[in-house]
């Protein structure tokens, strides 16, 4: 076997799960001994190789064993002492309880779940029923309820079929997620391109957007003297009771009303006017003209308020 480089097993780790660590060390040690041909050497040499590879903690544990000098040279006896120390007798009932309580966790892959179940089953002494116990635990413990229902409908279901179904289902789910992700990315790209076009169209109307934000607020209207949103004025389209014009109420009317004047028994003048009555006091025109009944006949008069003169004087 000269010319070959063999990997030596890692020293035995006595922390955490010592039983599992011992099984790994023992397996790797046996592989190494067979590959190098050391398994054919005498017992004393094999004990020396064993203690050399197991590490300092293993040697210290070996020194605590109460064994004779003769048995210290017996390879099978030394390995059995470590076996009993690292693998004390198990409570089978408890080990099976732990096995049957094992369910697939959120985010755990099927392979991780299946591998852990096989490890737990090794300490349950299922013997020839090991495959059936694993099959049942997988069906009852998987996270996917729809897959569980399909498995329960399969005839002659064995461990190999369960494993194949679960692996195929997991691969299909991963493929569906990939396809959905691609569709979502494509949708986002299309939507983003639409948004770019819309933003370009709206870039020139940014001022209009700001105005729109302002218009969404309530304000006190000068036409109806109430607070409301834009374009909701109750005076819109309605005539003013004072001036008759549209789109404002009398409370907001800027035209001052002319007091109603009724003169009876006015002293008779040379014109023979016995009565004077002003009608439509609320109707005001731009030129301040009114119809006045003179002797029962309507005559159009221009009211002398002095406003026009004042305006002209001011203009001058």
mmCIF file of C-alpha atoms in Angstrom:
data_model
loop_
_atom_site.group_PDB
_atom_site.id
_atom_site.type_symbol
_atom_site.label_atom_id
_atom_site.label_comp_id
_atom_site.label_asym_id
_atom_site.label_seq_id
_atom_site.Cartn_x
_atom_site.Cartn_y
_atom_site.Cartn_z
ATOM 1 C CA UNK A 1 0.000 0.000 0.000
ATOM 2 C CA UNK A 2 3.016 2.250 -0.376
ATOM 3 C CA UNK A 3 2.669 5.386 -2.473
ATOM 4 C CA UNK A 4 -0.912 6.102 -1.262
ATOM 5 C CA UNK A 5 -1.882 8.893 1.104
ATOM 6 C CA UNK A 6 -4.722 7.900 3.407
ATOM 7 C CA UNK A 7 -6.947 10.276 5.340
ATOM 8 C CA UNK A 8 -6.697 9.636 9.046
ATOM 9 C CA UNK A 9 -9.959 9.865 11.037
ATOM 10 C CA UNK A 10 -10.551 12.977 13.111
ATOM 11 C CA UNK A 11 -10.056 12.577 16.855
ATOM 12 C CA UNK A 12 -13.111 11.655 18.883
ATOM 13 C CA UNK A 13 -15.176 14.656 19.998
ATOM 14 C CA UNK A 14 -16.542 14.135 23.502
ATOM 15 C CA UNK A 15 -18.777 17.225 23.419
ATOM 16 C CA UNK A 16 -22.402 17.446 22.322
ATOM 17 C CA UNK A 17 -23.758 14.098 21.083
ATOM 18 C CA UNK A 18 -20.970 11.722 22.077
ATOM 19 C CA UNK A 19 -22.891 8.668 20.872
ATOM 20 C CA UNK A 20 -23.151 10.008 17.326
ATOM 21 C CA UNK A 21 -19.534 11.215 17.394
ATOM 22 C CA UNK A 22 -18.321 7.801 18.495
ATOM 23 C CA UNK A 23 -20.171 6.050 15.677
ATOM 24 C CA UNK A 24 -18.532 8.344 13.118
ATOM 25 C CA UNK A 25 -15.070 7.897 14.603
ATOM 26 C CA UNK A 26 -15.442 4.144 14.805
ATOM 27 C CA UNK A 27 -16.588 3.903 11.187
ATOM 28 C CA UNK A 28 -13.764 6.111 9.894
ATOM 29 C CA UNK A 29 -11.223 4.218 12.007
ATOM 30 C CA UNK A 30 -12.287 0.844 10.579
ATOM 31 C CA UNK A 31 -12.065 2.254 7.034
ATOM 32 C CA UNK A 32 -8.596 3.561 7.725
ATOM 33 C CA UNK A 33 -7.402 0.287 9.247
ATOM 34 C CA UNK A 34 -8.678 -1.711 6.267
ATOM 35 C CA UNK A 35 -7.308 0.704 3.646
ATOM 36 C CA UNK A 36 -3.843 0.763 5.192
ATOM 37 C CA UNK A 37 -3.745 -2.962 5.949
ATOM 38 C CA UNK A 38 -3.291 -2.304 9.676
ATOM 39 C CA UNK A 39 -6.255 -4.550 10.486
ATOM 40 C CA UNK A 40 -3.976 -7.541 9.888
ATOM 41 C CA UNK A 41 -1.453 -6.482 12.531
ATOM 42 C CA UNK A 42 -1.387 -7.947 16.014
ATOM 43 C CA UNK A 43 -3.671 -6.697 18.774
ATOM 44 C CA UNK A 44 -1.039 -4.652 20.637
ATOM 45 C CA UNK A 45 -0.188 -2.602 17.521
ATOM 46 C CA UNK A 46 -3.859 -2.015 16.736
ATOM 47 C CA UNK A 47 -4.469 -0.731 20.285
ATOM 48 C CA UNK A 48 -1.552 1.669 19.869
ATOM 49 C CA UNK A 49 -2.891 2.930 16.527
ATOM 50 C CA UNK A 50 -6.378 3.288 18.033
ATOM 51 C CA UNK A 51 -5.162 5.331 21.016
ATOM 52 C CA UNK A 52 -2.955 7.440 18.752
ATOM 53 C CA UNK A 53 -5.862 8.445 16.528
ATOM 54 C CA UNK A 54 -8.582 8.871 19.155
ATOM 55 C CA UNK A 55 -6.894 11.931 20.686
ATOM 56 C CA UNK A 56 -5.744 13.076 24.113
ATOM 57 C CA UNK A 57 -9.224 13.082 25.636
ATOM 58 C CA UNK A 58 -9.655 9.478 24.537
ATOM 59 C CA UNK A 59 -6.330 8.467 26.064
ATOM 60 C CA UNK A 60 -7.293 10.106 29.361
ATOM 61 C CA UNK A 61 -10.589 8.226 29.305
ATOM 62 C CA UNK A 62 -8.725 4.984 28.562
ATOM 63 C CA UNK A 63 -6.568 5.546 31.663
ATOM 64 C CA UNK A 64 -9.693 5.669 33.841
ATOM 65 C CA UNK A 65 -10.885 2.233 32.757
ATOM 66 C CA UNK A 66 -10.447 -0.432 35.436
ATOM 67 C CA UNK A 67 -8.898 -3.112 33.225
ATOM 68 C CA UNK A 68 -5.914 -5.401 33.633
ATOM 69 C CA UNK A 69 -2.580 -4.908 31.877
ATOM 70 C CA UNK A 70 -3.323 -7.910 29.709
ATOM 71 C CA UNK A 71 -6.689 -6.525 28.556
ATOM 72 C CA UNK A 72 -5.092 -3.162 27.781
ATOM 73 C CA UNK A 73 -3.313 -4.967 24.938
ATOM 74 C CA UNK A 74 -6.537 -6.647 23.718
ATOM 75 C CA UNK A 75 -7.870 -4.517 20.842
ATOM 76 C CA UNK A 76 -11.461 -5.881 20.871
ATOM 77 C CA UNK A 77 -11.693 -5.466 24.651
ATOM 78 C CA UNK A 78 -10.440 -1.835 24.528
ATOM 79 C CA UNK A 79 -12.892 -0.919 21.734
ATOM 80 C CA UNK A 80 -15.745 -2.541 23.687
ATOM 81 C CA UNK A 81 -14.908 -0.394 26.745
ATOM 82 C CA UNK A 82 -15.238 2.754 24.634
ATOM 83 C CA UNK A 83 -18.462 1.397 23.111
ATOM 84 C CA UNK A 84 -20.065 0.965 26.519
ATOM 85 C CA UNK A 85 -18.940 4.391 27.656
ATOM 86 C CA UNK A 86 -20.117 6.284 24.529
ATOM 87 C CA UNK A 87 -23.261 4.220 24.001
ATOM 88 C CA UNK A 88 -24.779 3.416 27.382
ATOM 89 C CA UNK A 89 -27.883 1.271 27.351
ATOM 90 C CA UNK A 90 -30.810 3.189 25.963
ATOM 91 C CA UNK A 91 -34.384 3.406 27.165
ATOM 92 C CA UNK A 92 -36.059 1.967 24.072
ATOM 93 C CA UNK A 93 -39.495 3.267 25.044
ATOM 94 C CA UNK A 94 -38.191 6.803 25.308
ATOM 95 C CA UNK A 95 -36.169 6.533 22.080
ATOM 96 C CA UNK A 96 -39.264 5.402 20.200
ATOM 97 C CA UNK A 97 -41.263 8.226 21.741
ATOM 98 C CA UNK A 98 -38.736 10.750 20.386
ATOM 99 C CA UNK A 99 -38.867 9.062 16.971
ATOM 100 C CA UNK A 100 -42.663 9.139 16.723
ATOM 101 C CA UNK A 101 -42.819 12.779 17.829
ATOM 102 C CA UNK A 102 -40.493 13.895 15.021
ATOM 103 C CA UNK A 103 -42.297 15.997 12.402
ATOM 104 C CA UNK A 104 -41.002 17.964 9.456
ATOM 105 C CA UNK A 105 -40.305 21.531 10.542
ATOM 106 C CA UNK A 106 -41.123 24.753 8.706
ATOM 107 C CA UNK A 107 -38.457 25.396 6.066
ATOM 108 C CA UNK A 108 -36.883 21.944 6.531
ATOM 109 C CA UNK A 109 -36.220 20.010 3.328
ATOM 110 C CA UNK A 110 -37.411 16.452 2.921
ATOM 111 C CA UNK A 111 -33.843 15.132 2.791
ATOM 112 C CA UNK A 112 -33.038 16.750 6.137
ATOM 113 C CA UNK A 113 -36.204 15.300 7.670
ATOM 114 C CA UNK A 114 -35.591 11.830 6.243
ATOM 115 C CA UNK A 115 -31.930 11.747 7.327
ATOM 116 C CA UNK A 116 -32.770 12.700 10.904
ATOM 117 C CA UNK A 117 -35.490 10.050 11.073
ATOM 118 C CA UNK A 118 -33.013 7.361 10.028
ATOM 119 C CA UNK A 119 -30.637 8.444 12.791
ATOM 120 C CA UNK A 120 -33.377 8.350 15.410
ATOM 121 C CA UNK A 121 -34.541 4.924 14.277
ATOM 122 C CA UNK A 122 -31.117 3.390 14.975
ATOM 123 C CA UNK A 123 -31.656 3.566 18.748
ATOM 124 C CA UNK A 124 -35.247 2.273 18.636
ATOM 125 C CA UNK A 125 -34.479 -1.422 18.042
ATOM 126 C CA UNK A 126 -37.091 -1.679 15.275
ATOM 127 C CA UNK A 127 -35.037 -4.436 13.658
ATOM 128 C CA UNK A 128 -36.992 -5.867 10.688
ATOM 129 C CA UNK A 129 -39.748 -3.244 11.112
ATOM 130 C CA UNK A 130 -37.360 -0.328 10.601
ATOM 131 C CA UNK A 131 -38.494 0.443 7.014
ATOM 132 C CA UNK A 132 -42.181 0.291 7.930
ATOM 133 C CA UNK A 133 -41.661 2.606 10.904
ATOM 134 C CA UNK A 134 -39.785 5.075 8.720
ATOM 135 C CA UNK A 135 -42.524 4.929 6.073
ATOM 136 C CA UNK A 136 -45.264 5.619 8.635
ATOM 137 C CA UNK A 137 -43.354 8.447 10.295
ATOM 138 C CA UNK A 138 -42.730 10.176 6.955
ATOM 139 C CA UNK A 139 -46.387 9.978 5.904
ATOM 140 C CA UNK A 140 -47.634 11.205 9.271
ATOM 141 C CA UNK A 141 -44.934 13.840 9.802
ATOM 142 C CA UNK A 142 -44.542 15.619 6.455
ATOM 143 C CA UNK A 143 -45.570 19.286 6.309
ATOM 144 C CA UNK A 144 -47.373 19.134 2.939
ATOM 145 C CA UNK A 145 -50.981 18.135 3.701
ATOM 146 C CA UNK A 146 -51.948 17.646 0.033
ATOM 147 C CA UNK A 147 -48.982 15.307 -0.479
ATOM 148 C CA UNK A 148 -49.945 13.443 2.671
ATOM 149 C CA UNK A 149 -53.448 12.855 1.275
ATOM 150 C CA UNK A 150 -52.024 11.531 -2.000
ATOM 151 C CA UNK A 151 -49.703 9.130 -0.184
ATOM 152 C CA UNK A 152 -52.571 7.718 1.852
ATOM 153 C CA UNK A 153 -54.362 6.813 -1.399
ATOM 154 C CA UNK A 154 -51.390 4.890 -2.847
ATOM 155 C CA UNK A 155 -51.759 1.102 -2.784
ATOM 156 C CA UNK A 156 -48.893 -1.106 -1.565
ATOM 157 C CA UNK A 157 -47.046 1.935 -0.286
ATOM 158 C CA UNK A 158 -43.529 1.123 0.893
ATOM 159 C CA UNK A 159 -40.562 3.201 2.046
ATOM 160 C CA UNK A 160 -39.043 3.523 -1.430
ATOM 161 C CA UNK A 161 -42.306 4.821 -2.922
ATOM 162 C CA UNK A 162 -42.758 7.321 -0.103
ATOM 163 C CA UNK A 163 -39.245 8.686 -0.565
ATOM 164 C CA UNK A 164 -39.667 8.951 -4.360
ATOM 165 C CA UNK A 165 -43.034 10.727 -4.054
ATOM 166 C CA UNK A 166 -41.708 13.219 -1.505
ATOM 167 C CA UNK A 167 -38.576 14.027 -3.469
ATOM 168 C CA UNK A 168 -40.567 14.524 -6.690
ATOM 169 C CA UNK A 169 -43.100 16.770 -4.922
ATOM 170 C CA UNK A 170 -40.333 18.928 -3.458
ATOM 171 C CA UNK A 171 -38.660 19.337 -6.848
ATOM 172 C CA UNK A 172 -42.010 20.252 -8.472
ATOM 173 C CA UNK A 173 -42.672 22.908 -5.827
ATOM 174 C CA UNK A 174 -39.252 24.447 -6.401
ATOM 175 C CA UNK A 175 -39.867 24.551 -10.165
ATOM 176 C CA UNK A 176 -43.290 26.203 -9.698
ATOM 177 C CA UNK A 177 -41.765 28.858 -7.432
ATOM 178 C CA UNK A 178 -39.120 29.564 -10.084
ATOM 179 C CA UNK A 179 -41.771 29.982 -12.779
ATOM 180 C CA UNK A 180 -43.876 32.243 -10.561
ATOM 181 C CA UNK A 181 -40.831 34.371 -9.766
ATOM 182 C CA UNK A 182 -40.105 34.790 -13.481
ATOM 183 C CA UNK A 183 -43.726 35.821 -14.150
ATOM 184 C CA UNK A 184 -43.632 38.341 -11.298
ATOM 185 C CA UNK A 185 -40.367 39.844 -12.573
ATOM 186 C CA UNK A 186 -41.814 40.168 -16.080
ATOM 187 C CA UNK A 187 -44.942 41.827 -14.655
ATOM 188 C CA UNK A 188 -42.859 44.289 -12.656
ATOM 189 C CA UNK A 189 -40.834 45.196 -15.741
ATOM 190 C CA UNK A 190 -43.992 45.874 -17.769
ATOM 191 C CA UNK A 191 -45.516 47.897 -14.945
ATOM 192 C CA UNK A 192 -42.332 49.911 -14.489
ATOM 193 C CA UNK A 193 -42.246 50.753 -18.198
ATOM 194 C CA UNK A 194 -45.849 51.973 -17.973
ATOM 195 C CA UNK A 195 -44.967 54.078 -14.950
ATOM 196 C CA UNK A 196 -42.067 55.658 -16.860
ATOM 197 C CA UNK A 197 -44.406 56.630 -19.688
ATOM 198 C CA UNK A 198 -46.968 58.028 -17.290
ATOM 199 C CA UNK A 199 -44.332 59.978 -15.377
ATOM 200 C CA UNK A 200 -43.035 61.480 -18.613
ATOM 201 C CA UNK A 201 -46.549 62.536 -19.586
ATOM 202 C CA UNK A 202 -47.152 64.039 -16.181
ATOM 203 C CA UNK A 203 -43.807 65.800 -15.885
ATOM 204 C CA UNK A 204 -45.143 68.911 -17.623
ATOM 205 C CA UNK A 205 -48.199 68.995 -15.376
ATOM 206 C CA UNK A 206 -46.458 68.935 -12.009
ATOM 207 C CA UNK A 207 -47.948 72.332 -11.178
ATOM 208 C CA UNK A 208 -51.389 70.948 -11.925
ATOM 209 C CA UNK A 209 -50.753 68.099 -9.473
ATOM 210 C CA UNK A 210 -49.863 70.572 -6.743
ATOM 211 C CA UNK A 211 -53.022 72.533 -7.460
ATOM 212 C CA UNK A 212 -54.981 69.309 -7.341
ATOM 213 C CA UNK A 213 -53.625 68.593 -3.880
ATOM 214 C CA UNK A 214 -54.740 72.053 -2.726
ATOM 215 C CA UNK A 215 -58.154 71.642 -4.312
ATOM 216 C CA UNK A 216 -58.804 68.564 -2.244
ATOM 217 C CA UNK A 217 -58.994 70.682 0.918
ATOM 218 C CA UNK A 218 -62.096 72.419 2.324
ATOM 219 C CA UNK A 219 -62.275 76.198 2.307
ATOM 220 C CA UNK A 220 -64.730 78.960 3.212
ATOM 221 C CA UNK A 221 -66.590 79.909 0.054
ATOM 222 C CA UNK A 222 -67.178 83.636 -0.596
ATOM 223 C CA UNK A 223 -70.260 82.836 -2.721
ATOM 224 C CA UNK A 224 -72.246 80.924 -0.080
ATOM 225 C CA UNK A 225 -70.343 81.773 3.149
ATOM 226 C CA UNK A 226 -70.084 78.052 4.056
ATOM 227 C CA UNK A 227 -67.124 75.652 4.251
ATOM 228 C CA UNK A 228 -67.031 72.934 1.597
ATOM 229 C CA UNK A 229 -64.794 71.138 -0.917
ATOM 230 C CA UNK A 230 -64.039 72.684 -4.324
ATOM 231 C CA UNK A 231 -66.834 72.412 -6.902
ATOM 232 C CA UNK A 232 -69.428 71.622 -4.225
ATOM 233 C CA UNK A 233 -70.861 75.127 -3.738
ATOM 234 C CA UNK A 234 -74.618 74.940 -2.978
ATOM 235 C CA UNK A 235 -75.104 78.359 -4.611
ATOM 236 C CA UNK A 236 -73.928 77.168 -8.005
ATOM 237 C CA UNK A 237 -76.659 77.746 -10.635
ATOM 238 C CA UNK A 238 -79.049 79.416 -8.178
ATOM 239 C CA UNK A 239 -80.265 83.059 -8.421
ATOM 240 C CA UNK A 240 -79.530 85.599 -5.734
ATOM 241 C CA UNK A 241 -82.642 86.813 -3.922
ATOM 242 C CA UNK A 242 -81.215 90.330 -3.759
ATOM 243 C CA UNK A 243 -79.850 91.033 -7.238
ATOM 244 C CA UNK A 244 -81.200 88.108 -9.236
ATOM 245 C CA UNK A 245 -77.815 87.045 -10.580
ATOM 246 C CA UNK A 246 -76.662 83.402 -10.525
ATOM 247 C CA UNK A 247 -74.043 81.483 -8.528
ATOM 248 C CA UNK A 248 -74.214 83.273 -5.157
ATOM 249 C CA UNK A 249 -76.536 83.732 -2.207
ATOM 250 C CA UNK A 250 -77.941 87.020 -0.935
ATOM 251 C CA UNK A 251 -75.677 86.810 2.136
ATOM 252 C CA UNK A 252 -72.681 87.137 -0.198
ATOM 253 C CA UNK A 253 -74.239 89.692 -2.580
ATOM 254 C CA UNK A 254 -72.010 92.747 -3.089
ATOM 255 C CA UNK A 255 -74.839 94.988 -4.341
ATOM 256 C CA UNK A 256 -76.359 97.127 -1.618
ATOM 257 C CA UNK A 257 -80.168 97.113 -1.545
ATOM 258 C CA UNK A 258 -82.087 100.358 -2.044
ATOM 259 C CA UNK A 259 -84.499 101.028 0.729
ATOM 260 C CA UNK A 260 -88.116 100.853 -0.315
ATOM 261 C CA UNK A 261 -89.618 104.294 -0.427
ATOM 262 C CA UNK A 262 -93.337 104.799 -0.504
ATOM 263 C CA UNK A 263 -94.592 108.332 -0.480
ATOM 264 C CA UNK A 264 -98.270 109.022 -0.010
ATOM 265 C CA UNK A 265 -100.080 112.252 0.075
ATOM 266 C CA UNK A 266 -97.081 114.132 -1.328
ATOM 267 C CA UNK A 267 -97.877 117.785 -1.679
ATOM 268 C CA UNK A 268 -99.323 118.394 -5.083
ATOM 269 C CA UNK A 269 -96.822 120.173 -7.306
ATOM 270 C CA UNK A 270 -97.320 121.989 -10.509
ATOM 271 C CA UNK A 271 -97.042 118.640 -12.245
ATOM 272 C CA UNK A 272 -99.904 117.227 -10.262
ATOM 273 C CA UNK A 273 -98.050 114.265 -8.740
ATOM 274 C CA UNK A 274 -100.259 112.866 -6.008
ATOM 275 C CA UNK A 275 -98.303 109.638 -5.202
ATOM 276 C CA UNK A 276 -94.788 108.212 -5.576
ATOM 277 C CA UNK A 277 -93.879 104.481 -5.269
ATOM 278 C CA UNK A 278 -90.589 102.678 -5.946
ATOM 279 C CA UNK A 279 -90.843 99.016 -7.034
ATOM 280 C CA UNK A 280 -88.300 96.219 -7.286
ATOM 281 C CA UNK A 281 -85.987 97.700 -4.684
ATOM 282 C CA UNK A 282 -83.813 94.621 -4.804
ATOM 283 C CA UNK A 283 -83.300 94.745 -8.556
ATOM 284 C CA UNK A 284 -80.334 97.035 -9.228
ATOM 285 C CA UNK A 285 -78.905 97.815 -12.641
ATOM 286 C CA UNK A 286 -75.549 99.173 -13.594
ATOM 287 C CA UNK A 287 -76.938 102.637 -14.447
ATOM 288 C CA UNK A 288 -79.073 102.950 -11.291
ATOM 289 C CA UNK A 289 -82.417 103.250 -13.107
ATOM 290 C CA UNK A 290 -85.799 102.527 -11.552
ATOM 291 C CA UNK A 291 -89.405 102.458 -12.725
ATOM 292 C CA UNK A 292 -91.594 104.741 -10.638
ATOM 293 C CA UNK A 293 -95.372 104.921 -10.814
ATOM 294 C CA UNK A 294 -96.480 108.452 -11.448
ATOM 295 C CA UNK A 295 -100.215 108.810 -11.354
ATOM 296 C CA UNK A 296 -100.475 105.070 -11.864
ATOM 297 C CA UNK A 297 -98.225 105.067 -14.902
ATOM 298 C CA UNK A 298 -94.705 103.498 -14.843
ATOM 299 C CA UNK A 299 -91.998 105.980 -15.800
ATOM 300 C CA UNK A 300 -88.303 105.078 -16.106
ATOM 301 C CA UNK A 301 -86.177 107.371 -13.890
ATOM 302 C CA UNK A 302 -82.419 107.566 -13.443
ATOM 303 C CA UNK A 303 -81.504 107.832 -9.764
ATOM 304 C CA UNK A 304 -79.131 110.631 -8.912
ATOM 305 C CA UNK A 305 -76.787 109.067 -6.338
ATOM 306 C CA UNK A 306 -73.813 111.237 -7.119
ATOM 307 C CA UNK A 307 -71.778 108.100 -7.758
ATOM 308 C CA UNK A 308 -71.155 108.849 -11.402
ATOM 309 C CA UNK A 309 -70.069 112.386 -10.667
ATOM 310 C CA UNK A 310 -67.795 111.197 -7.911
ATOM 311 C CA UNK A 311 -66.322 108.616 -10.254
ATOM 312 C CA UNK A 312 -65.662 111.147 -12.946
ATOM 313 C CA UNK A 313 -64.176 113.553 -10.442
ATOM 314 C CA UNK A 314 -61.943 110.840 -9.107
ATOM 315 C CA UNK A 315 -60.873 109.892 -12.610
ATOM 316 C CA UNK A 316 -59.977 113.469 -13.348
#
